[in-house]
Amino acid sequence: QKQPKQFTIGFSQCTGSDNWRRTMHENMQRELSFHPEINFVMKDAAGQSAKQIEQIQQLIDQQVDLLIVSPNEAKKITPIVEKAYQKGIPVIILDRRTMSDQYTAYVGAENIEVGRTAGIYANNVLKGKGNVVEISELPGSSADIDRHKGFIETIKRFPKIHLVAKLDGNWDKYSFENKLTALLKSDRRMDFIYCQNDRRAITAFEICKKLGFEKRVKIIGVDGLNGKNEGIDLVDRAILNATIIYPTGGEESIRTAINILEKQPFKRENRLQSTLIDSSNVRIMKLQNQKVTAQQEDIERRQRKIEEQRAISENQSSIIYAISIT
Ligand code: FRU
């Protein structure tokens, strides 16, 4: 039997410390479990662009066969990704983008579309009139740039919807609590908070709650993960009014990588669908998620059983072999 060729995939992750990224890794690992011929090397830049540049250089030096990059800040990460690409390493950009078109394939949802969806939702829920505060992703990441762009581009069509402020949501470094509190307490009534991810949305909710505004101020987040205290659950419990599912692209990035490495046809732009979840469709989403989780657990249980059986039969054949040579 012909052995499949061995390949090394290097993955440069901008940060690994939140649940959305953890879900991305699980999705990648699930797909990789079908490909024992792949050696997968992941480097986590812990949210630091300088560190990510260094780590991508290390992966280039290591001569990986393919590079997957989820860039921290678009502008800073662009030159090193272009360098890898120019060296002939196939590059897949995952989730966030660089500023360049020098890459082999892109996998991810469209962040401009995420911003537009949030803008349309704001107008609907506010019935055409109200003040909005936006809380960002990491400033300078393509998620931040495009989610903002899509949002303002859309609310421009609604003259009585005003974006009053955009706060820095990079609260791993510092908190937006004081600024949001001041805005909520100001004479101008704040009606809606657009958070570029669900982690910030929970914090925004807690700040509103402290001030007794949690019923009045509407909040939308982004990510819509499955699980307790994640986006879908928060909408179901009416803590958030809505979330936008932003798929991780973990599985798709590995599938695209394998096609590229095996010289099979692949799509250059792999745009994943983002979906708005609010009270009208959250129940069905939750049920669907529960079903998928149960099916996944079932598959994993079967895989473990097959492994156990394989180990037993290998053990038995080595005993038979040992008996036959003695
Ligand atoms: C996770 C995250 C998500 C967000 C994505 C954008 O690190 O901040 O919450 O949707 O990155 O790149």
mmCIF file of C-alpha atoms and ligand atoms in Angstrom:
data_model
loop_
_atom_site.group_PDB
_atom_site.id
_atom_site.type_symbol
_atom_site.label_atom_id
_atom_site.label_comp_id
_atom_site.label_asym_id
_atom_site.label_seq_id
_atom_site.Cartn_x
_atom_site.Cartn_y
_atom_site.Cartn_z
ATOM 1 C CA GLN A 1 0.000 0.000 0.000
ATOM 2 C CA LYS A 2 1.291 3.425 -1.015
ATOM 3 C CA GLN A 3 2.021 5.638 2.021
ATOM 4 C CA PRO A 4 0.694 9.228 1.754
ATOM 5 C CA LYS A 5 3.400 11.892 1.546
ATOM 6 C CA GLN A 6 4.322 13.551 4.875
ATOM 7 C CA PHE A 7 3.806 17.316 5.109
ATOM 8 C CA THR A 8 4.352 19.973 7.754
ATOM 9 C CA ILE A 9 1.740 22.693 8.169
ATOM 10 C CA GLY A 10 2.811 25.698 10.246
ATOM 11 C CA PHE A 11 0.034 27.702 11.876
ATOM 12 C CA SER A 12 0.693 31.205 13.186
ATOM 13 C CA GLN A 13 -2.162 32.128 15.527
ATOM 14 C CA CYS A 14 -2.480 35.766 16.646
ATOM 15 C CA THR A 15 -3.788 34.837 20.080
ATOM 16 C CA GLY A 16 -4.907 31.577 21.602
ATOM 17 C CA SER A 17 -6.410 32.651 24.844
ATOM 18 C CA ASP A 18 -10.140 33.017 24.160
ATOM 19 C CA ASN A 19 -12.912 30.499 23.540
ATOM 20 C CA TRP A 20 -13.443 31.472 19.922
ATOM 21 C CA ARG A 21 -9.791 30.637 19.166
ATOM 22 C CA ARG A 22 -9.995 27.465 21.269
ATOM 23 C CA THR A 23 -12.983 26.396 19.172
ATOM 24 C CA MET A 24 -10.966 27.134 16.053
ATOM 25 C CA HIS A 25 -8.166 24.835 17.309
ATOM 26 C CA GLU A 26 -10.630 22.053 18.123
ATOM 27 C CA ASN A 27 -12.128 22.344 14.646
ATOM 28 C CA MET A 28 -8.660 22.139 13.104
ATOM 29 C CA GLN A 29 -7.730 19.115 15.221
ATOM 30 C CA ARG A 30 -10.952 17.343 14.276
ATOM 31 C CA GLU A 31 -10.075 17.671 10.585
ATOM 32 C CA LEU A 32 -6.403 16.803 11.209
ATOM 33 C CA SER A 33 -7.411 13.547 12.919
ATOM 34 C CA PHE A 34 -8.228 12.222 9.404
ATOM 35 C CA HIS A 35 -4.672 13.034 8.274
ATOM 36 C CA PRO A 36 -2.005 11.314 10.361
ATOM 37 C CA GLU A 37 0.480 12.145 7.581
ATOM 38 C CA ILE A 38 0.349 15.838 8.563
ATOM 39 C CA ASN A 39 2.770 17.258 11.069
ATOM 40 C CA PHE A 40 1.010 20.319 12.522
ATOM 41 C CA VAL A 41 3.044 23.032 14.245
ATOM 42 C CA MET A 42 1.171 25.860 15.926
ATOM 43 C CA LYS A 43 2.709 29.048 17.321
ATOM 44 C CA ASP A 44 0.644 31.403 19.487
ATOM 45 C CA ALA A 45 1.685 35.072 19.388
ATOM 46 C CA ALA A 46 -0.370 35.972 22.494
ATOM 47 C CA GLY A 47 -1.788 39.088 20.827
ATOM 48 C CA GLN A 48 1.642 40.610 20.057
ATOM 49 C CA SER A 49 2.385 41.507 16.454
ATOM 50 C CA ALA A 50 6.181 41.609 16.972
ATOM 51 C CA LYS A 51 6.068 38.096 18.393
ATOM 52 C CA GLN A 52 3.910 36.904 15.494
ATOM 53 C CA ILE A 53 6.429 38.288 12.974
ATOM 54 C CA GLU A 54 9.226 36.392 14.760
ATOM 55 C CA GLN A 55 7.201 33.182 14.870
ATOM 56 C CA ILE A 56 6.324 33.344 11.170
ATOM 57 C CA GLN A 57 10.045 33.806 10.451
ATOM 58 C CA GLN A 58 10.761 30.686 12.534
ATOM 59 C CA LEU A 59 8.183 28.723 10.531
ATOM 60 C CA ILE A 60 9.792 29.941 7.276
ATOM 61 C CA ASP A 61 13.238 28.874 8.588
ATOM 62 C CA GLN A 62 11.796 25.519 9.559
ATOM 63 C CA GLN A 63 10.777 25.117 5.893
ATOM 64 C CA VAL A 64 7.166 24.243 6.523
ATOM 65 C CA ASP A 65 5.313 22.999 3.441
ATOM 66 C CA LEU A 66 2.398 25.377 3.998
ATOM 67 C CA LEU A 67 1.637 28.278 6.285
ATOM 68 C CA ILE A 68 -1.712 29.218 7.817
ATOM 69 C CA VAL A 69 -1.790 32.710 9.346
ATOM 70 C CA SER A 70 -4.434 34.490 11.376
ATOM 71 C CA PRO A 71 -2.869 37.973 11.460
ATOM 72 C CA ASN A 72 -2.941 40.039 14.643
ATOM 73 C CA GLU A 73 -2.757 43.579 13.189
ATOM 74 C CA ALA A 74 -3.293 43.778 9.434
ATOM 75 C CA LYS A 75 -0.611 46.315 8.546
ATOM 76 C CA LYS A 76 2.206 45.030 10.762
ATOM 77 C CA ILE A 77 1.857 41.387 9.719
ATOM 78 C CA THR A 78 1.649 42.084 5.964
ATOM 79 C CA PRO A 79 5.407 42.205 5.062
ATOM 80 C CA ILE A 80 6.351 38.890 6.724
ATOM 81 C CA VAL A 81 3.407 37.089 5.104
ATOM 82 C CA GLU A 82 4.413 38.530 1.724
ATOM 83 C CA LYS A 83 7.965 37.319 2.384
ATOM 84 C CA ALA A 84 6.777 33.748 3.026
ATOM 85 C CA TYR A 85 4.587 33.847 -0.071
ATOM 86 C CA GLN A 86 7.430 35.170 -2.242
ATOM 87 C CA LYS A 87 9.635 32.335 -1.013
ATOM 88 C CA GLY A 88 7.143 29.969 -2.600
ATOM 89 C CA ILE A 89 5.448 28.763 0.592
ATOM 90 C CA PRO A 90 1.694 28.400 0.014
ATOM 91 C CA VAL A 91 -0.071 30.738 2.457
ATOM 92 C CA ILE A 92 -3.633 30.469 3.744
ATOM 93 C CA ILE A 93 -4.983 33.570 5.497
ATOM 94 C CA LEU A 94 -7.517 32.604 8.128
ATOM 95 C CA ASP A 95 -10.179 34.872 9.703
ATOM 96 C CA ARG A 96 -8.385 38.238 9.917
ATOM 97 C CA ARG A 97 -6.660 39.566 6.797
ATOM 98 C CA THR A 98 -3.398 41.296 5.913
ATOM 99 C CA MET A 99 -3.352 44.394 3.662
ATOM 100 C CA SER A 100 -2.031 42.431 0.696
ATOM 101 C CA ASP A 101 -3.338 40.085 -1.991
ATOM 102 C CA GLN A 102 -0.179 37.986 -1.837
ATOM 103 C CA TYR A 103 -1.614 34.762 -0.458
ATOM 104 C CA THR A 104 -2.679 31.414 -1.882
ATOM 105 C CA ALA A 105 -6.137 31.179 -0.305
ATOM 106 C CA TYR A 106 -8.353 32.981 2.181
ATOM 107 C CA VAL A 107 -10.761 31.257 4.586
ATOM 108 C CA GLY A 108 -13.179 33.214 6.757
ATOM 109 C CA ALA A 109 -16.390 35.154 7.024
ATOM 110 C CA GLU A 110 -16.633 38.653 5.572
ATOM 111 C CA ASN A 111 -16.229 41.207 8.369
ATOM 112 C CA ILE A 112 -17.707 44.072 6.300
ATOM 113 C CA GLU A 113 -20.841 41.948 6.054
ATOM 114 C CA VAL A 114 -20.802 41.446 9.852
ATOM 115 C CA GLY A 115 -20.781 45.251 10.289
ATOM 116 C CA ARG A 116 -23.592 45.705 7.770
ATOM 117 C CA THR A 117 -25.743 43.093 9.499
ATOM 118 C CA ALA A 118 -25.214 44.857 12.847
ATOM 119 C CA GLY A 119 -26.162 48.208 11.245
ATOM 120 C CA ILE A 120 -29.397 46.860 9.787
ATOM 121 C CA TYR A 121 -30.247 45.223 13.111
ATOM 122 C CA ALA A 122 -29.603 48.508 14.983
ATOM 123 C CA ASN A 123 -31.976 50.354 12.685
ATOM 124 C CA ASN A 124 -34.677 47.667 13.019
ATOM 125 C CA VAL A 125 -34.527 47.338 16.776
ATOM 126 C CA LEU A 126 -34.358 51.122 17.299
ATOM 127 C CA LYS A 127 -37.149 51.697 14.784
ATOM 128 C CA GLY A 128 -35.036 54.141 12.852
ATOM 129 C CA LYS A 129 -33.926 56.431 15.695
ATOM 130 C CA GLY A 130 -31.321 56.263 18.455
ATOM 131 C CA ASN A 131 -27.773 56.697 19.758
ATOM 132 C CA VAL A 132 -25.199 53.949 19.405
ATOM 133 C CA VAL A 133 -21.880 53.153 21.083
ATOM 134 C CA GLU A 134 -19.497 50.787 19.327
ATOM 135 C CA ILE A 135 -16.901 48.705 21.191
ATOM 136 C CA SER A 136 -14.074 47.448 19.030
ATOM 137 C CA GLU A 137 -12.029 44.300 18.496
ATOM 138 C CA LEU A 138 -8.249 44.686 18.682
ATOM 139 C CA PRO A 139 -7.717 48.124 17.035
ATOM 140 C CA GLY A 140 -5.860 47.720 13.741
ATOM 141 C CA SER A 141 -6.983 44.148 13.184
ATOM 142 C CA SER A 142 -8.901 43.625 9.961
ATOM 143 C CA ALA A 143 -11.865 42.469 12.081
ATOM 144 C CA ASP A 144 -11.949 45.899 13.756
ATOM 145 C CA ILE A 145 -11.421 47.863 10.539
ATOM 146 C CA ASP A 146 -14.023 45.991 8.479
ATOM 147 C CA ARG A 147 -16.672 45.483 11.177
ATOM 148 C CA HIS A 148 -16.602 49.242 11.741
ATOM 149 C CA LYS A 149 -16.585 50.068 8.034
ATOM 150 C CA GLY A 150 -19.617 47.872 7.263
ATOM 151 C CA PHE A 151 -21.466 49.325 10.245
ATOM 152 C CA ILE A 152 -20.994 53.043 9.467
ATOM 153 C CA GLU A 153 -21.545 52.480 5.763
ATOM 154 C CA THR A 154 -24.966 51.003 6.636
ATOM 155 C CA ILE A 155 -26.160 53.397 9.341
ATOM 156 C CA LYS A 156 -25.375 56.337 7.015
ATOM 157 C CA ARG A 157 -28.555 55.319 5.214
ATOM 158 C CA PHE A 158 -30.542 55.911 8.419
ATOM 159 C CA PRO A 159 -30.186 59.627 9.272
ATOM 160 C CA LYS A 160 -31.550 59.366 12.825
ATOM 161 C CA ILE A 161 -29.214 56.573 13.910
ATOM 162 C CA HIS A 162 -26.089 58.189 15.379
ATOM 163 C CA LEU A 163 -22.805 56.531 16.248
ATOM 164 C CA VAL A 164 -21.797 58.596 19.292
ATOM 165 C CA ALA A 165 -18.487 56.902 20.143
ATOM 166 C CA LYS A 166 -16.250 53.977 19.287
ATOM 167 C CA LEU A 167 -14.450 52.641 22.347
ATOM 168 C CA ASP A 168 -11.293 50.546 22.360
ATOM 169 C CA GLY A 169 -12.389 47.052 23.284
ATOM 170 C CA ASN A 170 -8.912 45.633 23.691
ATOM 171 C CA TRP A 171 -9.628 45.134 27.368
ATOM 172 C CA ASP A 172 -6.919 42.517 27.742
ATOM 173 C CA LYS A 173 -4.799 45.671 28.063
ATOM 174 C CA TYR A 174 -7.205 48.152 29.652
ATOM 175 C CA SER A 175 -10.870 48.486 30.428
ATOM 176 C CA PHE A 176 -13.539 50.527 28.657
ATOM 177 C CA GLU A 177 -15.656 50.539 31.819
ATOM 178 C CA ASN A 178 -15.082 54.182 32.805
ATOM 179 C CA LYS A 179 -15.679 55.518 29.310
ATOM 180 C CA LEU A 180 -18.841 53.477 28.771
ATOM 181 C CA THR A 181 -20.155 54.420 32.221
ATOM 182 C CA ALA A 182 -19.609 58.124 31.459
ATOM 183 C CA LEU A 183 -21.437 57.804 28.125
ATOM 184 C CA LEU A 184 -24.354 55.939 29.676
ATOM 185 C CA LYS A 185 -24.643 58.571 32.402
ATOM 186 C CA SER A 186 -24.387 61.537 30.023
ATOM 187 C CA ASP A 187 -27.386 63.666 29.044
ATOM 188 C CA ARG A 188 -27.553 62.032 25.651
ATOM 189 C CA ARG A 189 -29.529 58.836 26.027
ATOM 190 C CA MET A 190 -27.630 55.773 24.742
ATOM 191 C CA ASP A 191 -29.899 53.183 23.178
ATOM 192 C CA PHE A 192 -27.729 50.561 21.570
ATOM 193 C CA ILE A 193 -24.276 49.026 22.029
ATOM 194 C CA TYR A 194 -22.610 47.313 19.096
ATOM 195 C CA CYS A 195 -19.832 45.093 20.436
ATOM 196 C CA GLN A 196 -17.487 43.585 17.918
ATOM 197 C CA ASN A 197 -17.433 40.363 19.926
ATOM 198 C CA ASP A 198 -19.551 38.606 22.560
ATOM 199 C CA ARG A 199 -16.819 38.804 25.244
ATOM 200 C CA ARG A 200 -17.073 42.613 25.169
ATOM 201 C CA ALA A 201 -20.856 42.348 24.941
ATOM 202 C CA ILE A 202 -21.097 40.579 28.325
ATOM 203 C CA THR A 203 -18.901 43.240 29.909
ATOM 204 C CA ALA A 204 -21.078 45.960 28.353
ATOM 205 C CA PHE A 205 -24.161 44.239 29.752
ATOM 206 C CA GLU A 206 -22.629 44.113 33.243
ATOM 207 C CA ILE A 207 -21.812 47.818 33.078
ATOM 208 C CA CYS A 208 -25.402 48.604 31.981
ATOM 209 C CA LYS A 209 -26.714 46.429 34.804
ATOM 210 C CA LYS A 210 -24.675 48.278 37.415
ATOM 211 C CA LEU A 211 -26.371 51.482 36.269
ATOM 212 C CA GLY A 212 -29.838 49.901 36.027
ATOM 213 C CA PHE A 213 -29.988 50.298 32.219
ATOM 214 C CA GLU A 214 -29.889 46.650 31.230
ATOM 215 C CA LYS A 215 -33.527 46.506 30.121
ATOM 216 C CA ARG A 216 -33.439 49.687 28.065
ATOM 217 C CA VAL A 217 -30.082 49.500 26.295
ATOM 218 C CA LYS A 218 -29.993 46.970 23.457
ATOM 219 C CA ILE A 219 -26.773 45.025 22.910
ATOM 220 C CA ILE A 220 -25.493 43.053 19.939
ATOM 221 C CA GLY A 221 -22.313 40.967 19.946
ATOM 222 C CA VAL A 222 -20.393 38.906 17.408
ATOM 223 C CA ASP A 223 -19.115 35.274 17.445
ATOM 224 C CA GLY A 224 -22.214 33.299 18.511
ATOM 225 C CA LEU A 225 -20.370 30.335 19.994
ATOM 226 C CA ASN A 226 -22.146 27.251 21.208
ATOM 227 C CA GLY A 227 -21.965 26.521 24.980
ATOM 228 C CA LYS A 228 -22.862 27.885 28.396
ATOM 229 C CA ASN A 229 -22.369 31.678 28.683
ATOM 230 C CA GLU A 230 -21.436 31.921 25.014
ATOM 231 C CA GLY A 231 -23.256 34.056 22.435
ATOM 232 C CA ILE A 232 -26.171 31.764 21.572
ATOM 233 C CA ASP A 233 -26.852 31.001 25.232
ATOM 234 C CA LEU A 234 -26.668 34.734 26.101
ATOM 235 C CA VAL A 235 -29.265 35.578 23.443
ATOM 236 C CA ASP A 236 -31.435 32.705 24.628
ATOM 237 C CA ARG A 237 -31.283 34.096 28.182
ATOM 238 C CA ALA A 238 -32.064 37.614 26.863
ATOM 239 C CA ILE A 239 -28.745 38.980 28.195
ATOM 240 C CA LEU A 240 -27.860 39.993 24.637
ATOM 241 C CA ASN A 241 -30.492 41.049 22.108
ATOM 242 C CA ALA A 242 -28.561 39.475 19.277
ATOM 243 C CA THR A 243 -25.274 38.004 18.158
ATOM 244 C CA ILE A 244 -23.785 37.392 14.732
ATOM 245 C CA ILE A 245 -22.348 33.930 14.232
ATOM 246 C CA TYR A 246 -18.788 34.328 12.978
ATOM 247 C CA PRO A 247 -17.522 30.864 11.996
ATOM 248 C CA THR A 248 -13.926 30.007 12.901
ATOM 249 C CA GLY A 249 -12.981 28.395 9.583
ATOM 250 C CA GLY A 250 -10.848 25.818 11.435
ATOM 251 C CA GLU A 251 -11.981 22.751 9.467
ATOM 252 C CA GLU A 252 -12.146 24.586 6.130
ATOM 253 C CA SER A 253 -8.591 25.912 6.512
ATOM 254 C CA ILE A 254 -7.211 22.392 7.015
ATOM 255 C CA ARG A 255 -9.256 21.007 4.110
ATOM 256 C CA THR A 256 -7.979 23.794 1.856
ATOM 257 C CA ALA A 257 -4.415 23.177 3.072
ATOM 258 C CA ILE A 258 -4.629 19.460 2.234
ATOM 259 C CA ASN A 259 -5.978 20.213 -1.258
ATOM 260 C CA ILE A 260 -3.140 22.658 -1.897
ATOM 261 C CA LEU A 261 -0.498 20.207 -0.624
ATOM 262 C CA GLU A 262 -1.918 17.310 -2.616
ATOM 263 C CA LYS A 263 -2.166 19.486 -5.727
ATOM 264 C CA GLN A 264 -5.930 19.093 -5.874
ATOM 265 C CA PRO A 265 -8.247 21.898 -7.049
ATOM 266 C CA PHE A 266 -9.085 24.474 -4.356
ATOM 267 C CA LYS A 267 -10.946 27.778 -4.122
ATOM 268 C CA ARG A 268 -8.868 30.908 -3.493
ATOM 269 C CA GLU A 269 -11.604 32.826 -1.663
ATOM 270 C CA ASN A 270 -13.509 30.700 0.827
ATOM 271 C CA ARG A 271 -16.144 33.054 2.240
ATOM 272 C CA LEU A 272 -17.998 31.556 5.151
ATOM 273 C CA GLN A 273 -21.518 32.598 6.012
ATOM 274 C CA SER A 274 -22.224 34.792 9.050
ATOM 275 C CA THR A 275 -25.763 34.677 10.496
ATOM 276 C CA LEU A 276 -27.749 36.978 12.782
ATOM 277 C CA ILE A 277 -29.257 35.258 15.812
ATOM 278 C CA ASP A 278 -31.911 37.017 17.886
ATOM 279 C CA SER A 279 -34.973 35.955 19.871
ATOM 280 C CA SER A 280 -36.750 34.878 16.674
ATOM 281 C CA ASN A 281 -34.330 32.054 15.776
ATOM 282 C CA VAL A 282 -32.237 31.379 18.883
ATOM 283 C CA ARG A 283 -34.209 28.319 20.075
ATOM 284 C CA ILE A 284 -33.821 26.466 16.810
ATOM 285 C CA MET A 285 -30.120 27.344 16.727
ATOM 286 C CA LYS A 286 -29.621 26.049 20.253
ATOM 287 C CA LEU A 287 -31.403 22.776 19.460
ATOM 288 C CA GLN A 288 -29.377 22.340 16.298
ATOM 289 C CA ASN A 289 -26.144 22.943 18.216
ATOM 290 C CA GLN A 290 -27.115 20.385 20.845
ATOM 291 C CA LYS A 291 -27.771 17.834 18.127
ATOM 292 C CA VAL A 292 -24.416 18.472 16.437
ATOM 293 C CA THR A 293 -22.579 18.211 19.775
ATOM 294 C CA ALA A 294 -24.302 14.885 20.530
ATOM 295 C CA GLN A 295 -23.396 13.548 17.085
ATOM 296 C CA GLN A 296 -19.789 14.653 17.491
ATOM 297 C CA GLU A 297 -19.552 12.923 20.872
ATOM 298 C CA ASP A 298 -20.970 9.795 19.278
ATOM 299 C CA ILE A 299 -18.369 9.871 16.489
ATOM 300 C CA GLU A 300 -15.572 10.365 19.024
ATOM 301 C CA ARG A 301 -16.885 7.456 21.129
ATOM 302 C CA ARG A 302 -16.887 5.212 18.038
ATOM 303 C CA GLN A 303 -13.366 6.329 17.097
ATOM 304 C CA ARG A 304 -12.120 5.427 20.604
ATOM 305 C CA LYS A 305 -13.797 1.999 20.352
ATOM 306 C CA ILE A 306 -12.148 1.311 16.972
ATOM 307 C CA GLU A 307 -8.771 2.343 18.428
ATOM 308 C CA GLU A 308 -9.254 0.039 21.439
ATOM 309 C CA GLN A 309 -10.182 -2.862 19.167
ATOM 310 C CA ARG A 310 -7.193 -2.208 16.917
ATOM 311 C CA ALA A 311 -4.880 -2.204 19.971
ATOM 312 C CA ILE A 312 -6.367 -5.522 21.196
ATOM 313 C CA SER A 313 -5.989 -7.205 17.818
ATOM 314 C CA GLU A 314 -2.391 -5.926 17.400
ATOM 315 C CA ASN A 315 -1.609 -7.230 20.852
ATOM 316 C CA GLN A 316 -3.137 -10.627 20.017
ATOM 317 C CA SER A 317 -1.235 -10.963 16.757
ATOM 318 C CA SER A 318 2.054 -10.181 18.517
ATOM 319 C CA ILE A 319 1.257 -12.899 21.096
ATOM 320 C CA ILE A 320 0.518 -15.375 18.285
ATOM 321 C CA TYR A 321 3.767 -14.330 16.587
ATOM 322 C CA ALA A 322 5.698 -14.776 19.857
ATOM 323 C CA ILE A 323 4.167 -18.261 20.369
ATOM 324 C CA SER A 324 4.930 -19.305 16.795
ATOM 325 C CA ILE A 325 8.645 -18.414 17.020
ATOM 326 C CA THR A 326 9.207 -20.086 20.400
HETATM 327 C C1 FRU B 1 -10.981 35.922 18.924
HETATM 328 C C2 FRU B 1 -11.604 37.046 18.183
HETATM 329 C C3 FRU B 1 -13.081 36.810 17.996
HETATM 330 C C4 FRU B 1 -13.332 37.577 16.773
HETATM 331 C C5 FRU B 1 -12.108 37.270 15.965
HETATM 332 C C6 FRU B 1 -11.807 38.285 14.956
HETATM 333 O O1 FRU B 1 -9.614 36.128 19.151
HETATM 334 O O2 FRU B 1 -11.371 38.236 18.891
HETATM 335 O O3 FRU B 1 -13.846 37.207 19.080
HETATM 336 O O4 FRU B 1 -14.514 37.335 16.155
HETATM 337 O O5 FRU B 1 -11.067 37.160 16.888
HETATM 338 O O6 FRU B 1 -10.588 38.118 14.355
#
